[in-house]
Structures are given as C-alpha cells and as structure tokens.
mmCIF file of C-alpha atoms in Angstrom:
data_model
loop_
_atom_site.group_PDB
_atom_site.id
_atom_site.type_symbol
_atom_site.label_atom_id
_atom_site.label_comp_id
_atom_site.label_asym_id
_atom_site.label_seq_id
_atom_site.Cartn_x
_atom_site.Cartn_y
_atom_site.Cartn_z
ATOM 1 C CA UNK A 1 -74.073 -54.587 116.881
ATOM 2 C CA UNK A 2 -71.875 -52.581 114.674
ATOM 3 C CA UNK A 3 -72.233 -49.454 116.920
ATOM 4 C CA UNK A 4 -70.989 -51.645 119.593
ATOM 5 C CA UNK A 5 -68.144 -52.888 117.831
ATOM 6 C CA UNK A 6 -66.981 -49.460 116.665
ATOM 7 C CA UNK A 7 -67.227 -48.051 120.359
ATOM 8 C CA UNK A 8 -64.843 -50.482 121.665
ATOM 9 C CA UNK A 9 -62.686 -50.595 118.965
ATOM 10 C CA UNK A 10 -62.312 -46.292 119.165
ATOM 11 C CA UNK A 11 -61.899 -47.459 123.112
ATOM 12 C CA UNK A 12 -58.814 -49.496 122.436
ATOM 13 C CA UNK A 13 -58.086 -46.299 120.251
ATOM 14 C CA UNK A 14 -58.189 -44.174 122.828
ATOM 15 C CA UNK A 15 -56.450 -46.103 125.404
ATOM 16 C CA UNK A 16 -53.087 -46.348 123.286
ATOM 17 C CA UNK A 17 -53.476 -42.779 121.989
ATOM 18 C CA UNK A 18 -50.348 -40.162 122.485
ATOM 19 C CA UNK A 19 -48.270 -43.454 123.807
ATOM 20 C CA UNK A 20 -44.902 -44.296 122.950
ATOM 21 C CA UNK A 21 -42.553 -47.506 122.678
ATOM 22 C CA UNK A 22 -41.907 -47.369 126.421
ATOM 23 C CA UNK A 23 -45.256 -47.026 127.252
ATOM 24 C CA UNK A 24 -46.849 -49.117 124.756
ATOM 25 C CA UNK A 25 -44.648 -52.022 125.809
ATOM 26 C CA UNK A 26 -45.802 -51.691 129.543
ATOM 27 C CA UNK A 27 -47.268 -54.688 131.456
ATOM 28 C CA UNK A 28 -48.852 -54.276 134.846
ATOM 29 C CA UNK A 29 -48.280 -57.066 137.689
ATOM 30 C CA UNK A 30 -47.703 -60.515 136.592
ATOM 31 C CA UNK A 31 -49.536 -60.274 133.384
ATOM 32 C CA UNK A 32 -47.006 -59.982 130.145
ATOM 33 C CA UNK A 33 -49.669 -57.838 128.099
ATOM 34 C CA UNK A 34 -49.210 -54.859 126.729
ATOM 35 C CA UNK A 35 -50.604 -52.051 124.894
ATOM 36 C CA UNK A 36 -48.504 -52.439 121.606
ATOM 37 C CA UNK A 37 -49.458 -56.397 122.213
ATOM 38 C CA UNK A 38 -52.894 -55.773 122.426
ATOM 39 C CA UNK A 39 -52.870 -53.649 119.112
ATOM 40 C CA UNK A 40 -51.427 -56.693 117.217
ATOM 41 C CA UNK A 41 -53.264 -59.017 118.642
ATOM 42 C CA UNK A 42 -56.899 -57.109 118.151
ATOM 43 C CA UNK A 43 -55.465 -56.527 114.209
ATOM 44 C CA UNK A 44 -54.891 -60.516 113.850
ATOM 45 C CA UNK A 45 -58.413 -61.198 115.230
ATOM 46 C CA UNK A 46 -60.065 -58.619 112.923
ATOM 47 C CA UNK A 47 -58.143 -60.361 110.272
ATOM 48 C CA UNK A 48 -58.798 -63.971 111.279
ATOM 49 C CA UNK A 49 -62.401 -63.567 112.347
ATOM 50 C CA UNK A 50 -63.483 -61.310 109.156
ATOM 51 C CA UNK A 51 -61.448 -61.261 106.156
ATOM 52 C CA UNK A 52 -60.212 -65.278 106.782
ATOM 53 C CA UNK A 53 -63.318 -66.672 108.487
ATOM 54 C CA UNK A 54 -66.286 -65.193 106.959
ATOM 55 C CA UNK A 55 -65.201 -65.362 103.129
ATOM 56 C CA UNK A 56 -62.288 -68.401 103.615
ATOM 57 C CA UNK A 57 -59.582 -65.884 102.442
ATOM 58 C CA UNK A 58 -55.972 -66.493 102.435
ATOM 59 C CA UNK A 59 -53.917 -65.308 105.671
ATOM 60 C CA UNK A 60 -52.521 -61.782 104.605
ATOM 61 C CA UNK A 61 -48.927 -60.444 106.060
ATOM 62 C CA UNK A 62 -48.037 -60.151 108.104
ATOM 63 C CA UNK A 63 -49.980 -63.307 109.837
ATOM 64 C CA UNK A 64 -49.164 -65.928 106.609
ATOM 65 C CA UNK A 65 -45.360 -65.961 107.502
ATOM 66 C CA UNK A 66 -45.849 -66.787 111.057
ATOM 67 C CA UNK A 67 -45.436 -70.121 112.292
ATOM 68 C CA UNK A 68 -48.579 -70.221 114.847
ATOM 69 C CA UNK A 69 -48.114 -74.403 115.767
ATOM 70 C CA UNK A 70 -45.114 -73.079 117.114
ATOM 71 C CA UNK A 71 -45.500 -70.004 118.258
ATOM 72 C CA UNK A 72 -49.201 -69.269 119.480
ATOM 73 C CA UNK A 73 -48.924 -66.062 121.132
ATOM 74 C CA UNK A 74 -46.540 -64.433 118.218
ATOM 75 C CA UNK A 75 -48.815 -61.414 117.944
ATOM 76 C CA UNK A 76 -48.515 -60.332 121.588
ATOM 77 C CA UNK A 77 -45.086 -61.168 122.035
ATOM 78 C CA UNK A 78 -43.683 -59.515 118.611
ATOM 79 C CA UNK A 79 -45.286 -56.537 118.782
ATOM 80 C CA UNK A 80 -42.324 -55.080 121.085
ATOM 81 C CA UNK A 81 -40.310 -55.133 117.836
ATOM 82 C CA UNK A 82 -42.807 -53.120 115.996
ATOM 83 C CA UNK A 83 -43.061 -49.066 116.464
ATOM 84 C CA UNK A 84 -45.941 -47.498 117.688
ATOM 85 C CA UNK A 85 -46.667 -46.633 114.082
ATOM 86 C CA UNK A 86 -46.508 -49.184 112.920
ATOM 87 C CA UNK A 87 -48.625 -50.893 115.443
ATOM 88 C CA UNK A 88 -50.964 -48.268 115.138
ATOM 89 C CA UNK A 89 -51.575 -48.671 111.394
ATOM 90 C CA UNK A 90 -51.383 -52.214 111.423
ATOM 91 C CA UNK A 91 -54.570 -52.135 113.720
ATOM 92 C CA UNK A 92 -56.263 -49.605 111.611
ATOM 93 C CA UNK A 93 -55.337 -51.170 108.400
ATOM 94 C CA UNK A 94 -57.074 -54.481 109.602
ATOM 95 C CA UNK A 95 -60.491 -52.921 111.101
ATOM 96 C CA UNK A 96 -60.793 -50.656 107.873
ATOM 97 C CA UNK A 97 -60.509 -54.440 106.197
ATOM 98 C CA UNK A 98 -63.036 -55.632 108.594
ATOM 99 C CA UNK A 99 -65.691 -52.924 108.095
ATOM 100 C CA UNK A 100 -65.409 -53.437 104.356
ATOM 101 C CA UNK A 101 -65.877 -57.040 104.364
ATOM 102 C CA UNK A 102 -68.537 -56.853 107.077
ATOM 103 C CA UNK A 103 -70.558 -54.770 105.021
ATOM 104 C CA UNK A 104 -70.197 -56.900 101.866
ATOM 105 C CA UNK A 105 -71.314 -59.770 104.268
ATOM 106 C CA UNK A 106 -74.363 -58.359 105.550
ATOM 107 C CA UNK A 107 -75.322 -56.954 102.222
ATOM 108 C CA UNK A 108 -75.429 -60.500 100.770
ATOM 109 C CA UNK A 109 -76.756 -62.501 103.599
ATOM 110 C CA UNK A 110 -77.154 -60.617 107.149
ATOM 111 C CA UNK A 111 -76.204 -61.733 110.282
ATOM 112 C CA UNK A 112 -77.759 -65.386 110.241
ATOM 113 C CA UNK A 113 -75.579 -66.567 106.825
ATOM 114 C CA UNK A 114 -72.631 -68.783 107.808
ATOM 115 C CA UNK A 115 -68.908 -67.926 107.384
ATOM 116 C CA UNK A 116 -67.360 -70.415 104.959
ATOM 117 C CA UNK A 117 -64.855 -71.149 107.472
ATOM 118 C CA UNK A 118 -65.548 -74.188 109.995
ATOM 119 C CA UNK A 119 -64.128 -75.920 113.378
ATOM 120 C CA UNK A 120 -63.046 -79.237 113.385
ATOM 121 C CA UNK A 121 -66.484 -80.906 113.879
ATOM 122 C CA UNK A 122 -67.779 -78.742 110.907
ATOM 123 C CA UNK A 123 -69.658 -76.599 112.422
ATOM 124 C CA UNK A 124 -69.748 -72.863 110.853
ATOM 125 C CA UNK A 125 -70.255 -70.024 113.032
ATOM 126 C CA UNK A 126 -72.890 -67.233 111.425
ATOM 127 C CA UNK A 127 -71.745 -63.658 111.044
ATOM 128 C CA UNK A 128 -74.137 -62.739 114.118
ATOM 129 C CA UNK A 129 -71.570 -64.983 116.273
ATOM 130 C CA UNK A 130 -68.541 -63.393 114.787
ATOM 131 C CA UNK A 131 -69.877 -60.302 115.664
ATOM 132 C CA UNK A 132 -70.563 -60.735 119.046
ATOM 133 C CA UNK A 133 -67.109 -62.738 119.470
ATOM 134 C CA UNK A 134 -65.153 -59.563 118.278
ATOM 135 C CA UNK A 135 -67.277 -57.130 120.814
ATOM 136 C CA UNK A 136 -66.630 -59.605 123.391
ATOM 137 C CA UNK A 137 -62.697 -59.914 122.106
ATOM 138 C CA UNK A 138 -62.531 -55.934 122.586
ATOM 139 C CA UNK A 139 -64.499 -55.561 125.732
ATOM 140 C CA UNK A 140 -62.398 -58.092 127.448
ATOM 141 C CA UNK A 141 -58.986 -56.363 126.254
ATOM 142 C CA UNK A 142 -60.576 -52.785 127.071
ATOM 143 C CA UNK A 143 -60.497 -53.911 130.864
ATOM 144 C CA UNK A 144 -57.021 -54.715 130.539
ATOM 145 C CA UNK A 145 -55.966 -51.529 128.835
ATOM 146 C CA UNK A 146 -57.702 -49.410 131.306
ATOM 147 C CA UNK A 147 -55.604 -51.379 133.877
ATOM 148 C CA UNK A 148 -52.461 -50.803 131.848
ATOM 149 C CA UNK A 149 -53.174 -47.152 130.959
ATOM 150 C CA UNK A 150 -54.008 -45.852 134.648
ATOM 151 C CA UNK A 151 -50.976 -47.196 135.622
ATOM 152 C CA UNK A 152 -48.949 -45.123 133.196
ATOM 153 C CA UNK A 153 -50.727 -41.515 133.786
ATOM 154 C CA UNK A 154 -53.905 -42.028 135.640
ATOM 155 C CA UNK A 155 -56.343 -41.868 132.940
ATOM 156 C CA UNK A 156 -59.125 -44.213 133.104
ATOM 157 C CA UNK A 157 -62.511 -44.415 131.702
ATOM 158 C CA UNK A 158 -64.198 -45.384 128.140
#
C-alpha cells in the first residue's frame, strides 16, 4: 500500500513539474480546480489524515490558522496566493512528515491499529483504512491533474 501511495504522490509531482504560477492556476471547463490548489489540498490531506488523525496531534501551520467552518475550501482557493515554490515545499514537507509518522505507526502496531482520532459516532479508522483513503484521494485527483496538464501542454500519462 505504501508503494501505491508513493506512486500516486510521484504522479502528482510529475503533473505539477516545470509549471509556473500562471499554469498552476489554470482550471478546465466549469471546474475551479487547479494544480496549485491540488498541491495545497493534498498537503492538507497528508497532514490531516496522518499527523493529526493517526496520533491525534494538533494542526500545524498553516492549517491551524484557518477558520475551516467559515471557509471549508480554503486549501483549494488560497493556493492562488502562494508561489509555485511555496506550494511545492508545503506539499513535499507534508509528504515527508506523513512518511515519518506512518513508519512510526506501522512499527508500533501495524495496519490494523486504530487511529487516536474518531468520527462523531465514536468509531475510529484503522491505519489500513487511512492508507487506502490516501491512495483513493491521490488517484482521484491525479485524474483531475491529468486533464488540467493535458490542457496546458498536451502531456498525458502517469
């Protein structure tokens, strides 16, 4: 599962490689999704699902300064205010933190251990569920990234 997750992470990195601010801000059709927004959203997903939910850790910057109730899509649209380098570094650092936390968690209790975070009904996902969710999240957004990148310069594929 970690191999599939890394494959999808690498696919997103490839889809966003070599692009400037204008290109990272392009959307396709009626969608407001951009590659820059995707980088920031997936940086948030990495931190939220791994650092925050596996161990119940507090949100880190920039996520801890956001009023998510007032703006649940902040990660997507605020990316337009960030430089391509800031977006890439934010995402790369989130991925690096996730790798460390996931290695710790796997060493401690394996895939069936339960996260310290729980849904409102009291259920908590297993580490396996979280990994599958991350793979699904990347796979879905890599499909979006493929369409956007193709519209920019014709590049397609994994």
